[in-house]
């Protein structure tokens, strides 16, 4: 794929690779402002990724040293990973929504061993077999990505314009993929005058051909029962009403007809919930449900870490069904199993 692309109107993108990931790359957007370029996301913290970002900025006629600010759509390492390096090179500010900034602070302040203990307990409660949980009991955090992400300098406040001199970039809170995910609405006429309302930097919220992971918001110190899938569906409808002329996502490619894509995703999740209800004619734990759900490959071929993500996604769908009154936990089951109502 082409490493840089000019989207017109002072917006370019650089495809920054994600090591050993089927997504391939993160699209880092370079937005011209009166004070210098502002980046939307930065890519994975890896030497080859940094070299690609630096080369891409040079191809855009600028350099990391000239960056004025960094706006992060959400805290995941393929988006926030290189923020510290960009700030170190340029003195740029880094902005993140408060909910994801709290995750960054918690991640930096928590020993990796505590995360492994917490995840072992979560997976056991979800019905994972002991052979899956056992490696977490002796795991160590060395080499894991995102354990010391950059602390942001600024908070992204939903509804407010960001500090991009000469541009109009407004933050829209779109929780679901993460609790602090934001989309960024460039409130300017489309450079090709496409019909619609400006352009939308959608992060992972709205992608042209894949659906983002909707798992649980993990916090060892907070027992609040969240509903991330409900948050995501509400956020999708908000973006559908916005009806931007073009969507500039963090993965894959730019596209039009955001409203049509929103409709597809809403229908997809409703079909998936209906499919899970059909499985829940018998009591199933979240692990058992994940084993039976449809993924992009058979369960036997899903790798260890991806199975953890799949179980989290199964739980997020279960929480939505319970909240809707379409499923309920089986009294006295241990680990807790769920059944359709």
Short mmCIF file of C-alpha atoms in Angstrom, two decimals:
data_model
loop_
_atom_site.label_atom_id
_atom_site.label_comp_id
_atom_site.label_asym_id
_atom_site.label_seq_id
_atom_site.Cartn_x
_atom_site.Cartn_y
_atom_site.Cartn_z
CA UNK A 1 0.00 0.00 0.00
CA UNK A 2 1.07 3.60 -0.62
CA UNK A 3 2.78 4.95 2.53
CA UNK A 4 1.47 8.52 2.18
CA UNK A 5 -1.70 9.91 0.62
CA UNK A 6 -2.92 13.46 0.03
CA UNK A 7 -6.61 13.74 0.92
CA UNK A 8 -6.76 17.39 -0.14
CA UNK A 9 -7.49 20.50 1.88
CA UNK A 10 -4.32 20.28 3.95
CA UNK A 11 -4.88 16.69 5.14
CA UNK A 12 -2.51 13.82 4.39
CA UNK A 13 -2.11 10.33 5.82
CA UNK A 14 0.88 8.13 6.60
CA UNK A 15 0.41 4.34 6.83
CA UNK A 16 2.41 3.33 9.91
CA UNK A 17 2.92 -0.46 10.27
CA UNK A 18 1.64 -2.50 13.21
CA UNK A 19 4.07 -5.38 13.85
CA UNK A 20 2.62 -8.88 13.49
CA UNK A 21 -0.97 -7.71 13.18
CA UNK A 22 -3.45 -8.55 10.41
CA UNK A 23 -4.66 -4.93 10.36
CA UNK A 24 -1.29 -4.11 8.83
CA UNK A 25 -1.04 -0.42 9.62
CA UNK A 26 -2.52 2.61 11.35
CA UNK A 27 -3.36 5.64 9.24
CA UNK A 28 -1.78 8.63 10.95
CA UNK A 29 -3.31 11.87 9.66
CA UNK A 30 -1.23 14.99 9.19
CA UNK A 31 -3.38 18.13 9.36
CA UNK A 32 -1.86 21.45 8.32
CA UNK A 33 -2.53 24.36 10.71
CA UNK A 34 -1.28 27.94 11.03
CA UNK A 35 1.11 26.78 13.79
CA UNK A 36 2.47 23.68 12.06
CA UNK A 37 1.22 20.13 11.49
CA UNK A 38 -1.06 18.37 13.96
CA UNK A 39 -1.12 14.57 14.00
CA UNK A 40 -4.24 12.53 14.57
CA UNK A 41 -2.90 9.34 16.21
CA UNK A 42 0.76 8.32 15.96
CA UNK A 43 1.05 4.56 15.40
CA UNK A 44 2.74 1.68 17.22
CA UNK A 45 5.85 2.24 19.35
CA UNK A 46 8.33 0.24 17.29
CA UNK A 47 11.59 1.35 15.60
CA UNK A 48 10.35 0.40 12.12
CA UNK A 49 7.05 2.20 12.74
CA UNK A 50 8.91 5.33 13.89
CA UNK A 51 11.10 5.24 10.78
CA UNK A 52 8.00 4.94 8.60
CA UNK A 53 6.30 7.84 10.37
CA UNK A 54 9.42 10.01 10.02
CA UNK A 55 9.76 9.16 6.33
CA UNK A 56 6.06 9.83 5.80
CA UNK A 57 6.27 13.22 7.46
CA UNK A 58 9.23 14.08 5.24
CA UNK A 59 7.18 13.05 2.19
CA UNK A 60 4.47 15.42 3.43
CA UNK A 61 7.02 18.24 3.50
CA UNK A 62 7.47 18.37 7.26
CA UNK A 63 9.19 16.51 10.14
CA UNK A 64 8.49 15.24 13.64
CA UNK A 65 10.37 18.26 15.01
CA UNK A 66 7.79 20.59 13.44
CA UNK A 67 4.66 18.94 14.89
CA UNK A 68 2.52 21.39 16.87
CA UNK A 69 0.14 18.94 18.52
CA UNK A 70 -1.02 15.32 18.69
CA UNK A 71 -4.71 14.38 18.99
CA UNK A 72 -5.27 10.75 20.04
CA UNK A 73 -8.59 9.10 19.17
CA UNK A 74 -8.10 6.47 21.89
CA UNK A 75 -5.42 4.96 24.10
CA UNK A 76 -4.66 1.69 22.27
CA UNK A 77 -0.96 1.22 21.44
CA UNK A 78 -1.42 1.27 17.66
CA UNK A 79 -2.79 4.82 18.05
CA UNK A 80 -1.06 6.29 21.11
CA UNK A 81 2.20 4.33 20.97
CA UNK A 82 4.51 6.89 19.35
CA UNK A 83 3.06 9.96 21.09
CA UNK A 84 5.94 10.24 23.56
CA UNK A 85 8.54 10.11 20.77
CA UNK A 86 6.76 12.78 18.76
CA UNK A 87 6.49 15.01 21.83
CA UNK A 88 10.15 14.45 22.69
CA UNK A 89 11.18 15.43 19.16
CA UNK A 90 8.98 18.51 18.88
CA UNK A 91 7.64 19.65 22.25
CA UNK A 92 4.13 19.08 20.87
CA UNK A 93 1.15 18.80 23.20
CA UNK A 94 -0.69 15.46 23.37
CA UNK A 95 -4.48 15.41 23.85
CA UNK A 96 -6.68 12.51 24.97
CA UNK A 97 -10.22 12.15 26.36
CA UNK A 98 -10.36 12.03 30.17
CA UNK A 99 -11.74 8.48 30.31
CA UNK A 100 -8.83 7.09 28.28
CA UNK A 101 -6.34 9.36 30.07
CA UNK A 102 -7.45 7.65 33.30
CA UNK A 103 -6.64 4.28 31.73
CA UNK A 104 -3.19 5.54 30.74
CA UNK A 105 -2.51 6.71 34.30
CA UNK A 106 -3.77 3.42 35.73
CA UNK A 107 -1.68 1.39 33.30
CA UNK A 108 1.47 3.33 34.15
CA UNK A 109 0.84 2.97 37.88
CA UNK A 110 -0.07 -0.73 37.99
CA UNK A 111 2.52 -3.49 38.13
CA UNK A 112 2.11 -5.92 35.21
CA UNK A 113 1.82 -8.84 37.63
CA UNK A 114 -1.35 -7.31 39.06
CA UNK A 115 -2.90 -7.14 35.60
CA UNK A 116 -2.10 -10.82 35.04
CA UNK A 117 -3.66 -11.75 38.39
CA UNK A 118 -6.73 -9.69 37.58
CA UNK A 119 -7.08 -11.23 34.10
CA UNK A 120 -6.68 -14.74 35.52
CA UNK A 121 -9.52 -14.09 37.95
CA UNK A 122 -11.71 -12.57 35.19
CA UNK A 123 -11.16 -15.50 32.85
CA UNK A 124 -11.82 -18.03 35.62
CA UNK A 125 -15.09 -16.26 36.41
CA UNK A 126 -15.96 -16.39 32.68
CA UNK A 127 -15.56 -20.17 32.67
CA UNK A 128 -12.14 -20.45 30.99
CA UNK A 129 -10.47 -23.86 31.48
CA UNK A 130 -7.51 -24.06 33.85
CA UNK A 131 -5.05 -24.82 31.03
CA UNK A 132 -5.89 -21.43 29.52
CA UNK A 133 -5.67 -19.51 32.79
CA UNK A 134 -2.51 -21.17 34.14
CA UNK A 135 0.04 -19.21 32.02
CA UNK A 136 -1.27 -15.95 33.47
CA UNK A 137 -0.37 -17.03 36.99
CA UNK A 138 3.36 -17.05 36.17
CA UNK A 139 3.44 -14.39 33.44
CA UNK A 140 5.67 -11.34 33.52
CA UNK A 141 5.13 -8.01 31.79
CA UNK A 142 8.43 -7.56 30.00
CA UNK A 143 7.96 -6.83 26.32
CA UNK A 144 4.23 -6.17 26.44
CA UNK A 145 3.12 -3.08 24.50
CA UNK A 146 1.44 -0.08 26.08
CA UNK A 147 2.66 -0.55 29.67
CA UNK A 148 4.15 2.96 29.84
CA UNK A 149 2.14 5.07 27.37
CA UNK A 150 2.61 8.84 27.26
CA UNK A 151 0.66 10.88 29.77
CA UNK A 152 -1.38 13.47 27.83
CA UNK A 153 -0.86 17.19 28.35
CA UNK A 154 -4.37 18.18 27.38
CA UNK A 155 -7.88 16.81 27.75
CA UNK A 156 -10.17 16.41 24.76
CA UNK A 157 -13.52 17.86 25.81
CA UNK A 158 -16.48 16.55 23.78
CA UNK A 159 -18.23 19.27 21.78
CA UNK A 160 -15.31 21.68 21.91
CA UNK A 161 -13.06 22.81 19.08
CA UNK A 162 -9.47 21.62 19.43
CA UNK A 163 -6.44 23.90 19.30
CA UNK A 164 -5.77 23.77 15.56
CA UNK A 165 -5.18 27.40 14.52
CA UNK A 166 -6.86 28.13 11.21
CA UNK A 167 -8.92 24.92 11.27
CA UNK A 168 -12.24 23.83 12.80
CA UNK A 169 -11.83 20.40 14.38
CA UNK A 170 -14.53 19.43 16.87
CA UNK A 171 -14.40 16.46 19.24
CA UNK A 172 -17.28 13.97 19.37
CA UNK A 173 -17.28 11.45 22.23
CA UNK A 174 -17.93 7.97 20.83
CA UNK A 175 -17.43 5.40 23.63
CA UNK A 176 -17.65 1.70 22.87
CA UNK A 177 -14.31 0.52 21.50
CA UNK A 178 -12.77 2.27 24.53
CA UNK A 179 -14.54 4.41 27.16
CA UNK A 180 -12.80 7.58 25.95
CA UNK A 181 -12.79 7.03 22.18
CA UNK A 182 -13.40 10.22 20.20
CA UNK A 183 -14.13 10.97 16.57
CA UNK A 184 -12.99 14.32 15.22
CA UNK A 185 -15.20 16.35 12.91
CA UNK A 186 -13.41 18.69 10.51
CA UNK A 187 -16.11 21.32 10.05
CA UNK A 188 -14.91 22.59 6.71
CA UNK A 189 -16.26 22.14 3.22
CA UNK A 190 -14.98 18.97 1.58
CA UNK A 191 -12.10 19.85 -0.78
CA UNK A 192 -13.87 18.01 -3.62
CA UNK A 193 -17.22 19.49 -2.52
CA UNK A 194 -18.74 16.10 -1.83
CA UNK A 195 -22.24 16.34 -0.33
CA UNK A 196 -22.40 16.08 3.44
CA UNK A 197 -21.08 17.81 6.51
CA UNK A 198 -17.29 18.08 6.44
CA UNK A 199 -14.95 15.17 7.10
CA UNK A 200 -14.75 12.79 10.04
CA UNK A 201 -11.57 11.30 11.49
CA UNK A 202 -13.25 8.19 12.89
CA UNK A 203 -10.40 6.34 14.65
CA UNK A 204 -11.59 2.76 15.15
CA UNK A 205 -15.24 3.71 15.69
CA UNK A 206 -16.32 3.54 12.06
CA UNK A 207 -14.30 1.43 9.62
CA UNK A 208 -15.21 0.63 6.00
CA UNK A 209 -15.11 -3.18 6.05
CA UNK A 210 -14.58 -4.47 9.58
CA UNK A 211 -16.28 -4.01 12.94
CA UNK A 212 -14.18 -2.80 15.88
CA UNK A 213 -13.71 -4.96 18.95
CA UNK A 214 -16.27 -4.19 21.65
CA UNK A 215 -15.02 -5.73 24.86
CA UNK A 216 -15.27 -4.83 28.53
CA UNK A 217 -13.73 -1.72 30.05
CA UNK A 218 -11.24 -3.33 32.40
CA UNK A 219 -10.46 -1.68 35.76
CA UNK A 220 -9.29 -3.82 38.70
CA UNK A 221 -10.49 -1.15 41.16
CA UNK A 222 -13.97 -0.56 39.72
CA UNK A 223 -16.78 -3.11 39.97
CA UNK A 224 -19.26 -0.97 37.97
CA UNK A 225 -21.19 -3.08 35.47
CA UNK A 226 -20.66 -1.23 32.21
CA UNK A 227 -22.48 -1.69 28.90
CA UNK A 228 -19.84 -0.97 26.23
CA UNK A 229 -21.88 -2.44 23.38
CA UNK A 230 -24.79 -0.20 24.31
CA UNK A 231 -22.38 2.75 24.42
CA UNK A 232 -21.08 1.82 20.97
CA UNK A 233 -24.51 1.48 19.37
CA UNK A 234 -25.60 4.86 20.81
CA UNK A 235 -22.37 6.43 19.53
CA UNK A 236 -22.92 4.95 16.06
CA UNK A 237 -26.35 6.56 15.83
CA UNK A 238 -24.83 9.91 16.81
CA UNK A 239 -22.31 9.66 13.95
CA UNK A 240 -25.04 8.56 11.55
CA UNK A 241 -26.99 11.74 12.30
CA UNK A 242 -23.86 13.82 11.64
CA UNK A 243 -23.73 12.55 8.02
CA UNK A 244 -20.16 13.60 7.10
CA UNK A 245 -19.22 13.84 3.43
CA UNK A 246 -16.24 11.52 3.94
CA UNK A 247 -14.84 9.33 6.69
CA UNK A 248 -11.08 9.15 7.29
CA UNK A 249 -10.64 6.04 9.50
CA UNK A 250 -7.54 4.84 11.32
CA UNK A 251 -7.40 1.58 9.35
CA UNK A 252 -8.11 0.44 5.80
CA UNK A 253 -9.14 3.43 3.63
CA UNK A 254 -11.26 6.58 3.39
CA UNK A 255 -14.90 6.17 2.37
CA UNK A 256 -18.18 8.00 1.86
CA UNK A 257 -21.77 7.16 2.93
CA UNK A 258 -21.11 7.10 6.67
CA UNK A 259 -24.85 6.88 7.31
CA UNK A 260 -25.12 3.70 5.21
CA UNK A 261 -22.15 2.14 7.00
CA UNK A 262 -23.73 2.98 10.36
CA UNK A 263 -26.92 1.21 9.29
CA UNK A 264 -24.89 -1.86 8.30
CA UNK A 265 -23.12 -1.98 11.67
CA UNK A 266 -26.33 -1.52 13.66
CA UNK A 267 -27.92 -4.37 11.68
CA UNK A 268 -24.82 -6.54 12.13
CA UNK A 269 -24.89 -6.21 15.91
CA UNK A 270 -28.64 -6.86 16.12
CA UNK A 271 -28.17 -10.01 14.01
CA UNK A 272 -25.32 -11.08 16.25
CA UNK A 273 -27.38 -10.54 19.40
CA UNK A 274 -30.22 -12.58 17.89
CA UNK A 275 -27.75 -15.33 17.02
CA UNK A 276 -26.45 -15.41 20.58
CA UNK A 277 -29.98 -15.70 21.92
CA UNK A 278 -30.40 -18.81 19.77
CA UNK A 279 -27.26 -20.26 21.38
CA UNK A 280 -28.52 -19.38 24.86
CA UNK A 281 -31.44 -21.78 24.73
CA UNK A 282 -29.13 -23.74 27.04
CA UNK A 283 -27.12 -22.17 29.88
CA UNK A 284 -23.63 -21.09 28.73
CA UNK A 285 -20.73 -19.35 30.43
CA UNK A 286 -19.08 -16.45 28.54
CA UNK A 287 -16.23 -18.81 27.56
CA UNK A 288 -18.66 -21.41 26.21
CA UNK A 289 -20.53 -18.73 24.31
CA UNK A 290 -17.29 -17.42 22.77
CA UNK A 291 -16.41 -20.96 21.65
CA UNK A 292 -19.71 -21.14 19.76
CA UNK A 293 -19.80 -17.61 18.29
CA UNK A 294 -18.83 -16.94 14.69
CA UNK A 295 -15.38 -15.40 14.30
CA UNK A 296 -13.16 -14.83 11.29
CA UNK A 297 -11.65 -18.29 11.83
CA UNK A 298 -12.58 -21.48 13.71
CA UNK A 299 -12.10 -21.39 17.50
CA UNK A 300 -9.33 -23.99 17.30
CA UNK A 301 -7.32 -21.61 15.10
CA UNK A 302 -7.74 -18.53 17.32
CA UNK A 303 -4.55 -17.66 19.16
CA UNK A 304 -4.25 -17.36 22.93
CA UNK A 305 -4.44 -13.58 23.22
CA UNK A 306 -7.24 -13.36 20.68
CA UNK A 307 -9.27 -15.84 22.70
CA UNK A 308 -9.11 -13.46 25.66
CA UNK A 309 -10.40 -10.68 23.42
CA UNK A 310 -13.15 -12.96 22.09
CA UNK A 311 -14.34 -13.81 25.60
CA UNK A 312 -14.42 -10.11 26.49
CA UNK A 313 -16.52 -9.44 23.39
CA UNK A 314 -18.88 -12.30 24.32
CA UNK A 315 -19.31 -10.74 27.77
CA UNK A 316 -20.06 -7.32 26.32
CA UNK A 317 -22.82 -8.85 24.19
CA UNK A 318 -24.17 -10.75 27.21
CA UNK A 319 -24.34 -7.54 29.21
CA UNK A 320 -26.36 -5.90 26.42
CA UNK A 321 -28.80 -8.84 26.33
CA UNK A 322 -29.19 -8.78 30.12
CA UNK A 323 -29.78 -5.02 30.11
CA UNK A 324 -32.41 -5.46 27.39
CA UNK A 325 -34.12 -8.18 29.44
CA UNK A 326 -33.47 -10.79 26.74
CA UNK A 327 -31.11 -12.98 28.83
CA UNK A 328 -30.35 -13.53 32.50
CA UNK A 329 -27.77 -15.25 34.70
CA UNK A 330 -28.66 -18.68 36.02
CA UNK A 331 -29.09 -18.44 39.78
CA UNK A 332 -26.45 -20.36 41.70
CA UNK A 333 -24.27 -21.19 38.67
CA UNK A 334 -20.50 -21.11 39.22
CA UNK A 335 -18.92 -19.89 37.04
CA UNK A 336 -21.95 -17.82 36.07
CA UNK A 337 -23.88 -19.14 33.08
CA UNK A 338 -26.51 -17.22 31.12
CA UNK A 339 -29.71 -18.28 29.42
CA UNK A 340 -32.19 -16.60 27.07
CA UNK A 341 -35.38 -15.30 28.69
#
